Coordinates of N, CA and C in Angstrom, one line a residue:
X172 N 9.9 -32.7 107.3 CA 11.1 -32.2 108.0 C 10.7 -30.9 108.8
X173 N 11.1 -30.9 110.0 CA 10.8 -29.7 110.8 C 12.1 -29.0 111.1
X174 N 12.3 -27.9 110.6 CA 13.4 -27.0 110.8 C 13.0 -25.6 110.4
X175 N 13.7 -24.6 111.0 CA 13.3 -23.2 110.6 C 13.8 -22.9 109.2
X176 N 12.9 -22.6 108.3 CA 13.3 -22.2 107.0 C 12.7 -20.9 106.6
X177 N 13.3 -20.3 105.6 CA 12.8 -19.0 105.0 C 11.5 -19.4 104.3
X178 N 10.4 -18.6 104.7 CA 9.1 -18.9 104.2 C 9.0 -19.0 102.7
X179 N 9.6 -18.0 102.0 CA 9.6 -18.1 100.5 C 10.3 -19.3 99.9
X180 N 11.3 -19.8 100.6 CA 12.0 -21.0 100.2 C 11.1 -22.2 100.4
X181 N 10.6 -22.3 101.6 CA 9.7 -23.5 101.9 C 8.5 -23.5 101.1
X182 N 7.8 -22.4 100.9 CA 6.6 -22.3 100.1 C 6.8 -22.3 98.6
X183 N 8.0 -22.0 98.2 CA 8.3 -21.9 96.7 C 9.1 -23.1 96.2
X184 N 10.4 -22.8 96.2 CA 11.4 -23.8 95.6 C 11.2 -25.2 96.3
X185 N 11.2 -25.2 97.6 CA 11.2 -26.5 98.3 C 9.9 -27.3 98.0
X186 N 8.8 -26.6 98.1 CA 7.4 -27.2 97.8 C 7.4 -27.8 96.4
X187 N 7.9 -27.0 95.4 CA 7.9 -27.5 94.0 C 8.8 -28.7 93.9
X188 N 9.9 -28.7 94.6 CA 10.8 -29.9 94.5 C 10.1 -31.1 95.1
X189 N 9.5 -30.9 96.3 CA 8.8 -32.1 96.9 C 7.7 -32.7 95.9
X190 N 7.0 -31.8 95.2 CA 6.0 -32.3 94.2 C 6.7 -33.1 93.1
X191 N 7.9 -32.6 92.7 CA 8.6 -33.3 91.6 C 9.1 -34.6 92.1
X192 N 9.6 -34.7 93.3 CA 10.1 -36.0 93.8 C 9.0 -37.0 93.9
X193 N 7.8 -36.5 94.5 CA 6.7 -37.4 94.6 C 6.2 -37.9 93.2
X194 N 6.2 -37.1 92.2 CA 5.9 -37.5 90.9 C 6.8 -38.5 90.3
X195 N 8.1 -38.3 90.6 CA 9.1 -39.3 90.1 C 8.9 -40.6 90.8
X196 N 8.7 -40.6 92.1 CA 8.5 -41.8 92.9 C 7.2 -42.6 92.4
X197 N 6.1 -41.8 92.2 CA 4.9 -42.4 91.7 C 5.0 -43.1 90.4
X198 N 5.8 -42.5 89.5 CA 6.0 -43.0 88.2 C 7.0 -44.2 88.1
X199 N 8.0 -44.2 89.0 CA 9.1 -45.1 88.8 C 9.3 -46.1 90.0
X200 N 8.7 -45.8 91.1 CA 9.2 -46.6 92.3 C 8.0 -47.3 93.0
X201 N 7.2 -48.0 92.3 CA 6.1 -48.7 92.9 C 6.4 -50.2 93.0
X202 N 5.9 -50.8 94.1 CA 6.1 -52.3 94.2 C 5.0 -53.1 93.5
X203 N 5.0 -54.4 93.7 CA 4.0 -55.2 93.1 C 2.6 -54.9 93.4
X204 N 2.4 -54.3 94.6 CA 1.0 -53.9 95.0 C 0.7 -52.5 94.7
X205 N 1.5 -51.9 93.8 CA 1.3 -50.5 93.3 C 1.4 -49.5 94.4
X206 N 2.2 -49.7 95.4 CA 2.5 -48.8 96.4 C 3.9 -48.2 96.2
X207 N 4.1 -46.9 96.5 CA 5.4 -46.3 96.4 C 6.4 -47.0 97.4
X208 N 7.5 -47.4 97.0 CA 8.5 -48.0 97.8 C 9.9 -47.4 97.5
X209 N 10.3 -46.5 98.4 CA 11.5 -45.7 98.1 C 12.1 -45.3 99.5
X210 N 13.4 -45.0 99.4 CA 14.1 -44.4 100.5 C 14.2 -42.9 100.2
X211 N 13.8 -42.0 101.2 CA 14.0 -40.6 101.0 C 14.6 -40.0 102.3
X212 N 15.7 -39.3 102.1 CA 16.4 -38.7 103.2 C 16.5 -37.2 103.0
X213 N 16.2 -36.4 104.0 CA 16.3 -34.9 104.0 C 17.1 -34.4 105.1
X214 N 17.9 -33.4 104.8 CA 18.8 -32.9 105.8 C 19.1 -31.4 105.6
X215 N 19.9 -30.8 106.5 CA 20.2 -29.4 106.4 C 21.6 -29.2 106.8
X216 N 22.3 -28.2 106.2 CA 23.6 -27.8 106.6 C 23.4 -26.6 107.5
X217 N 23.9 -26.6 108.8 CA 23.7 -25.5 109.7 C 24.4 -24.2 109.2
X218 N 23.8 -23.1 109.6 CA 24.3 -21.8 109.3 C 25.4 -21.4 110.3
X219 N 26.5 -20.8 109.8 CA 27.6 -20.4 110.7 C 27.2 -19.0 111.3
X220 N 26.1 -18.4 110.9 CA 25.7 -17.1 111.4 C 25.3 -17.3 112.9
X221 N 25.7 -16.3 113.7 CA 25.4 -16.4 115.1 C 23.9 -16.1 115.4
X222 N 23.2 -15.6 114.5 CA 21.8 -15.2 114.7 C 21.0 -16.5 114.7
X223 N 20.2 -16.7 115.8 CA 19.4 -17.9 116.0 C 17.9 -17.5 116.2
X224 N 17.0 -18.4 115.7 CA 15.6 -18.2 115.9 C 15.3 -18.3 117.4
X225 N 14.7 -17.3 118.0 CA 14.4 -17.3 119.4 C 15.6 -17.5 120.3
X226 N 16.7 -17.0 119.8 CA 18.0 -17.1 120.4 C 18.4 -18.6 120.8
X227 N 17.8 -19.6 120.1 CA 18.1 -21.0 120.4 C 18.3 -21.8 119.2
X228 N 17.6 -21.6 118.1 CA 17.6 -22.5 117.0 C 18.3 -22.0 115.8
X229 N 19.3 -22.8 115.3 CA 20.0 -22.5 114.1 C 19.1 -22.5 112.9
X230 N 19.2 -21.5 112.0 CA 18.4 -21.5 110.8 C 19.4 -22.0 109.7
X231 N 19.0 -23.1 109.1 CA 20.0 -23.8 108.1 C 20.4 -22.9 107.0
X232 N 21.6 -23.1 106.6 CA 22.2 -22.4 105.5 C 21.7 -23.0 104.2
X233 N 21.6 -24.3 104.2 CA 21.3 -25.1 103.0 C 20.4 -26.3 103.4
X234 N 19.5 -26.6 102.5 CA 18.6 -27.8 102.8 C 18.8 -28.7 101.6
X235 N 18.7 -30.0 101.8 CA 18.8 -31.0 100.7 C 17.9 -32.2 101.0
X236 N 17.6 -32.9 99.9 CA 16.9 -34.2 100.0 C 17.4 -35.1 98.9
X237 N 17.3 -36.4 99.1 CA 17.7 -37.4 98.2 C 16.7 -38.6 98.2
X238 N 16.6 -39.3 97.1 CA 15.8 -40.5 97.1 C 16.5 -41.6 96.3
X239 N 16.1 -42.8 96.6 CA 16.6 -44.0 96.0 C 15.6 -45.1 96.0
X240 N 15.4 -45.8 94.9 CA 14.4 -46.9 94.8 C 14.8 -47.8 93.7
X241 N 14.2 -49.0 93.7 CA 14.3 -49.9 92.6 C 13.4 -49.4 91.5
X242 N 13.9 -49.2 90.3 CA 13.2 -48.7 89.2 C 12.3 -49.8 88.6
X243 N 11.0 -49.6 88.7 CA 10.0 -50.6 88.3 C 10.1 -50.9 86.8
X244 N 10.7 -50.0 86.0 CA 10.9 -50.3 84.6 C 11.8 -51.4 84.3
X245 N 12.7 -51.8 85.3 CA 13.7 -52.8 85.1 C 13.4 -54.0 86.0
X246 N 12.2 -54.6 86.0 CA 11.9 -55.6 87.0 C 12.8 -56.8 86.9
X247 N 13.2 -57.2 85.7 CA 14.0 -58.5 85.6 C 15.5 -58.2 86.1
X248 N 16.0 -57.1 85.9 CA 17.4 -56.8 86.3 C 17.6 -56.1 87.6
X249 N 16.5 -55.7 88.2 CA 16.5 -55.0 89.5 C 17.5 -53.8 89.5
X250 N 17.2 -52.8 88.7 CA 18.0 -51.6 88.6 C 17.5 -50.6 89.6
X251 N 18.4 -49.9 90.2 CA 18.1 -48.8 91.1 C 18.3 -47.5 90.5
X252 N 17.5 -46.5 91.0 CA 17.7 -45.1 90.5 C 17.7 -44.2 91.7
X253 N 18.3 -43.1 91.6 CA 18.5 -42.1 92.7 C 18.5 -40.7 92.1
X254 N 18.2 -39.7 93.0 CA 18.3 -38.3 92.6 C 18.4 -37.5 93.8
X255 N 18.8 -36.2 93.7 CA 19.0 -35.4 94.8 C 18.7 -33.9 94.4
X256 N 18.3 -33.1 95.4 CA 18.1 -31.7 95.2 C 18.7 -31.0 96.4
X257 N 19.1 -29.8 96.2 CA 19.5 -28.9 97.4 C 19.4 -27.5 97.0
X258 N 19.3 -26.6 98.0 CA 19.2 -25.2 97.7 C 19.5 -24.4 99.0
X259 N 19.9 -23.1 98.7 CA 20.2 -22.2 99.8 C 18.9 -21.8 100.5
X260 N 18.8 -21.8 101.7 CA 17.6 -21.5 102.5 C 17.6 -19.9 102.7
X261 N 17.2 -19.3 101.5 CA 17.2 -17.8 101.6 C 16.2 -17.3 100.5
X262 N 15.8 -16.0 100.7 CA 14.9 -15.4 99.8 C 15.5 -15.4 98.4
X263 N 14.6 -15.6 97.4 CA 15.1 -15.5 96.0 C 15.7 -16.8 95.4
X264 N 15.7 -17.9 96.2 CA 16.3 -19.1 95.6 C 15.3 -19.6 94.6
X265 N 15.8 -19.8 93.4 CA 15.0 -20.2 92.3 C 14.7 -21.7 92.3
X266 N 14.2 -22.2 91.2 CA 13.9 -23.6 91.0 C 15.1 -24.5 91.4
X267 N 14.8 -25.6 92.0 CA 15.8 -26.5 92.4 C 15.9 -27.6 91.3
X268 N 17.0 -27.7 90.6 CA 17.1 -28.7 89.6 C 17.6 -30.1 90.1
X269 N 17.1 -31.1 89.5 CA 17.5 -32.5 90.0 C 19.0 -32.7 89.7
X270 N 19.7 -33.2 90.7 CA 21.1 -33.5 90.6 C 21.3 -35.0 90.8
X271 N 22.5 -35.5 90.6 CA 22.8 -36.9 90.9 C 23.1 -37.0 92.4
X272 N 23.0 -38.3 92.9 CA 23.3 -38.6 94.3 C 24.8 -38.3 94.5
X273 N 25.6 -38.7 93.5 CA 27.1 -38.4 93.7 C 27.4 -37.0 93.8
X274 N 26.7 -36.1 93.1 CA 26.9 -34.6 93.2 C 26.5 -34.2 94.6
X275 N 25.4 -34.7 95.1 CA 25.0 -34.3 96.5 C 26.1 -34.7 97.5
X276 N 26.6 -35.9 97.4 CA 27.6 -36.4 98.3 C 28.9 -35.6 98.3
X277 N 29.3 -35.2 97.0 CA 30.5 -34.4 96.9 C 30.2 -33.0 97.6
X278 N 29.1 -32.4 97.4 CA 28.7 -31.2 98.0 C 28.7 -31.3 99.5
X279 N 28.1 -32.4 100.1 CA 28.0 -32.5 101.5 C 29.4 -32.8 102.1
X280 N 30.3 -33.4 101.4 CA 31.6 -33.7 101.9 C 32.5 -32.4 102.0
X281 N 32.1 -31.3 101.3 CA 32.7 -30.0 101.5 C 32.4 -29.5 102.9
X282 N 31.2 -29.8 103.4 CA 30.8 -29.3 104.7 C 31.1 -30.2 105.9
X283 N 31.1 -31.5 105.6 CA 31.3 -32.5 106.7 C 32.5 -33.4 106.4
X284 N 33.6 -33.0 107.0 CA 34.8 -33.9 106.8 C 35.1 -34.4 108.2
X285 N 34.9 -35.7 108.4 CA 35.0 -36.3 109.7 C 35.9 -37.5 109.7
X286 N 36.1 -38.0 110.9 CA 36.9 -39.2 111.1 C 36.2 -40.5 110.6
X287 N 34.9 -40.4 110.3 CA 34.2 -41.6 109.9 C 34.2 -41.8 108.3
X288 N 35.0 -41.0 107.6 CA 35.1 -41.1 106.2 C 34.1 -40.2 105.5
X289 N 34.1 -40.4 104.2 CA 33.2 -39.5 103.4 C 31.7 -39.8 103.6
X290 N 30.9 -38.7 103.4 CA 29.5 -38.8 103.5 C 28.9 -39.7 102.4
X291 N 28.1 -40.7 102.9 CA 27.4 -41.6 101.9 C 25.9 -41.5 102.4
X292 N 25.0 -41.0 101.5 CA 23.6 -40.9 101.9 C 22.9 -42.2 101.9
X293 N 23.2 -43.0 100.9 CA 22.6 -44.3 100.7 C 23.7 -45.4 100.5
X294 N 23.3 -46.7 100.6 CA 24.3 -47.8 100.3 C 24.6 -47.8 98.8
X295 N 25.6 -48.7 98.5 CA 26.1 -48.7 97.1 C 25.1 -49.1 96.0
X296 N 24.0 -49.8 96.3 CA 23.0 -50.1 95.3 C 22.5 -48.8 94.6
X297 N 22.4 -47.8 95.3 CA 21.9 -46.5 94.8 C 22.9 -45.9 93.9
X298 N 22.6 -45.6 92.6 CA 23.6 -45.0 91.7 C 24.0 -43.6 92.0
X299 N 25.3 -43.4 91.9 CA 25.8 -42.0 92.2 C 25.8 -41.2 90.9
X300 N 25.7 -41.8 89.7 CA 25.6 -41.1 88.5 C 24.2 -41.1 87.9
X301 N 24.1 -40.6 86.7 CA 22.8 -40.4 86.1 C 22.1 -41.7 85.6
X302 N 22.8 -42.8 85.5 CA 22.2 -44.1 85.0 C 21.8 -45.0 86.1
X303 N 20.8 -45.8 85.9 CA 20.4 -46.8 86.9 C 21.5 -47.9 87.1
X304 N 21.6 -48.5 88.2 CA 22.6 -49.5 88.5 C 21.9 -50.8 88.8
X305 N 22.5 -51.9 88.5 CA 22.0 -53.2 88.7 C 22.4 -53.7 90.1
X306 N 21.5 -54.3 90.8 CA 21.8 -54.9 92.2 C 22.7 -56.1 92.0
X307 N 23.6 -56.3 93.0 CA 24.5 -57.4 92.9 C 23.8 -58.7 93.2

């Protein structure tokens, strides 16, 4: 993802979170050829602050990422798993704890209320709660 971020956030909390997501995907989201197969989406909530980088670029208030994949532990039932992380793009942001996809969507809907309905990061196969879901 290319966006202006606070260096300590990018090199600290965010980098650790990316390592954690990669570890989760390597452990749970591999296909029959032992390759990681997952959907990962990353985004940012713009800052309302009028200060811009180089007087042009908005520095995000908050950054988030989410993943969804078929959990290889449930080959016969095709269960999906998902997770999400987000944090304030500022100095001193501590460790980012894994959250549910549903919690991320609730948080994003506080910022984005539009005519297109509620924010949905992934299709329905991806579980919004903490438990894997079965594909229809």
